[in-house]
mmCIF file of C-alpha atoms in Angstrom:
data_model
loop_
_atom_site.group_PDB
_atom_site.id
_atom_site.type_symbol
_atom_site.label_atom_id
_atom_site.label_comp_id
_atom_site.label_asym_id
_atom_site.label_seq_id
_atom_site.Cartn_x
_atom_site.Cartn_y
_atom_site.Cartn_z
ATOM 1 C CA MET A 1 -6.280 -17.126 -1.819
ATOM 2 C CA ALA A 2 -9.259 -14.841 -1.594
ATOM 3 C CA VAL A 3 -9.725 -12.871 -4.959
ATOM 4 C CA SER A 4 -10.808 -9.393 -2.383
ATOM 5 C CA GLU A 5 -8.087 -9.454 -2.242
ATOM 6 C CA LYS A 6 -6.573 -7.930 -4.946
ATOM 7 C CA TRP A 7 -3.505 -9.307 -6.153
ATOM 8 C CA TRP A 8 -0.359 -6.847 -6.970
ATOM 9 C CA GLN A 9 1.806 -7.559 -9.617
ATOM 10 C CA GLN A 10 4.438 -6.710 -7.238
ATOM 11 C CA PRO A 11 4.761 -6.189 -4.302
ATOM 12 C CA VAL A 12 5.516 -2.542 -2.261
ATOM 13 C CA LEU A 13 8.581 -3.091 0.511
ATOM 14 C CA LEU A 14 7.926 -0.811 2.955
ATOM 15 C CA GLU A 15 10.715 0.296 5.649
ATOM 16 C CA LEU A 16 7.896 1.217 8.175
ATOM 17 C CA ASP A 17 8.884 -0.686 11.582
ATOM 18 C CA GLY A 18 12.636 1.386 11.707
ATOM 19 C CA ILE A 19 15.775 1.747 9.559
ATOM 20 C CA GLY A 20 16.383 -1.111 7.860
ATOM 21 C CA ASP A 21 12.770 -3.119 9.070
ATOM 22 C CA TYR A 22 10.551 -3.862 5.682
ATOM 23 C CA ARG A 23 7.291 -5.058 5.365
ATOM 24 C CA ALA A 24 6.216 -6.424 2.558
ATOM 25 C CA VAL A 25 2.378 -5.530 1.260
ATOM 26 C CA ARG A 26 1.069 -7.252 -1.764
ATOM 27 C CA ASN A 27 -2.127 -7.129 -2.244
ATOM 28 C CA THR A 28 -5.109 -4.315 -1.706
ATOM 29 C CA ARG A 29 -6.314 -6.079 1.512
ATOM 30 C CA GLU A 30 -3.117 -5.369 3.272
ATOM 31 C CA ALA A 31 -2.497 -1.443 2.542
ATOM 32 C CA ALA A 32 -5.813 -1.018 3.667
ATOM 33 C CA GLU A 33 -4.566 -2.245 6.746
ATOM 34 C CA VAL A 34 -1.686 -1.004 7.176
ATOM 35 C CA LEU A 35 -3.154 2.309 5.982
ATOM 36 C CA LEU A 36 -5.142 2.491 8.726
ATOM 37 C CA ASP A 37 -3.197 0.616 11.102
ATOM 38 C CA ARG A 38 -0.334 0.891 10.797
ATOM 39 C CA TRP A 39 0.191 4.217 9.202
ATOM 40 C CA PRO A 40 2.144 7.430 10.833
ATOM 41 C CA THR A 41 -0.464 10.048 10.171
ATOM 42 C CA HIS A 42 -3.842 9.357 8.604
ATOM 43 C CA GLU A 43 -3.965 12.804 6.998
ATOM 44 C CA GLY A 44 -2.960 13.935 3.585
ATOM 45 C CA VAL A 45 -3.682 13.862 -0.415
ATOM 46 C CA ALA A 46 -2.295 11.259 -1.172
ATOM 47 C CA TYR A 47 -2.548 9.246 2.331
ATOM 48 C CA LYS A 48 -7.258 10.414 1.444
ATOM 49 C CA ALA A 49 -6.574 8.744 -1.986
ATOM 50 C CA ALA A 50 -4.659 5.410 -0.803
ATOM 51 C CA ILE A 51 -7.775 5.045 1.240
ATOM 52 C CA ARG A 52 -10.513 6.050 -1.193
ATOM 53 C CA MET A 53 -8.546 3.659 -5.079
ATOM 54 C CA CYS A 54 -8.072 0.757 -1.632
ATOM 55 C CA ARG A 55 -11.836 0.540 -1.681
ATOM 56 C CA TYR A 56 -13.061 1.536 -4.877
ATOM 57 C CA VAL A 57 -10.063 -2.154 -5.574
ATOM 58 C CA LEU A 58 -11.522 -4.082 -2.392
ATOM 59 C CA ASN A 59 -14.943 -2.670 -4.524
ATOM 60 C CA GLY A 60 -14.409 -4.130 -7.586
ATOM 61 C CA GLU A 61 -14.199 -0.687 -9.409
ATOM 62 C CA GLN A 62 -11.296 -0.429 -10.815
ATOM 63 C CA PRO A 63 -7.434 -2.002 -11.654
ATOM 64 C CA ALA A 64 -5.593 -3.249 -8.746
ATOM 65 C CA ASP A 65 -2.146 -2.068 -9.611
ATOM 66 C CA TYR A 66 -3.926 1.568 -8.954
ATOM 67 C CA ALA A 67 -4.795 0.984 -5.320
ATOM 68 C CA ARG A 68 -0.285 0.334 -5.009
ATOM 69 C CA GLU A 69 0.259 3.528 -6.854
ATOM 70 C CA ASP A 70 -1.730 5.370 -4.715
ATOM 71 C CA PHE A 71 0.146 3.882 -1.941
ATOM 72 C CA ILE A 72 3.595 4.004 -3.114
ATOM 73 C CA ALA A 73 2.421 7.446 -3.403
ATOM 74 C CA ALA A 74 1.098 7.884 0.405
ATOM 75 C CA ALA A 75 4.266 6.179 1.878
ATOM 76 C CA VAL A 76 5.970 9.572 -0.129
ATOM 77 C CA GLU A 77 3.968 12.156 0.853
ATOM 78 C CA ALA A 78 5.050 10.499 5.096
ATOM 79 C CA TYR A 79 8.103 9.760 3.912
ATOM 80 C CA ILE A 80 8.410 6.338 4.366
ATOM 81 C CA HIS A 81 10.833 4.808 2.659
ATOM 82 C CA VAL A 82 10.177 2.733 -0.819
ATOM 83 C CA ASP A 83 12.657 -0.304 -1.528
ATOM 84 C CA GLU A 84 12.119 -0.748 -5.594
ATOM 85 C CA SER A 85 15.394 -2.347 -5.497
ATOM 86 C CA HIS A 86 14.850 -4.764 -2.806
ATOM 87 C CA PRO A 87 15.265 -8.796 -3.956
ATOM 88 C CA SER A 88 11.796 -9.482 -2.536
ATOM 89 C CA ALA A 89 10.272 -6.825 -4.521
ATOM 90 C CA SER A 90 10.451 -8.653 -8.263
#
């Protein structure tokens, strides 16, 4: 896999496509694509911070897990359920 994807230590599982339908986001590039193409809104402080942090991480300016943290915050802001207990998360 390409280093430019900036893999996370642990994936984020989002209930993005309906109740019980989870998507695993495993790296910063996937997070950026989800934020830009699949997110329910392109507004909000956490959303904008997550986009900005994904750019910083992909440019090698910040550690990959910073993008993960901001991605989770954007999900909370958008009322997207993040499953922290799902077996795929570990």
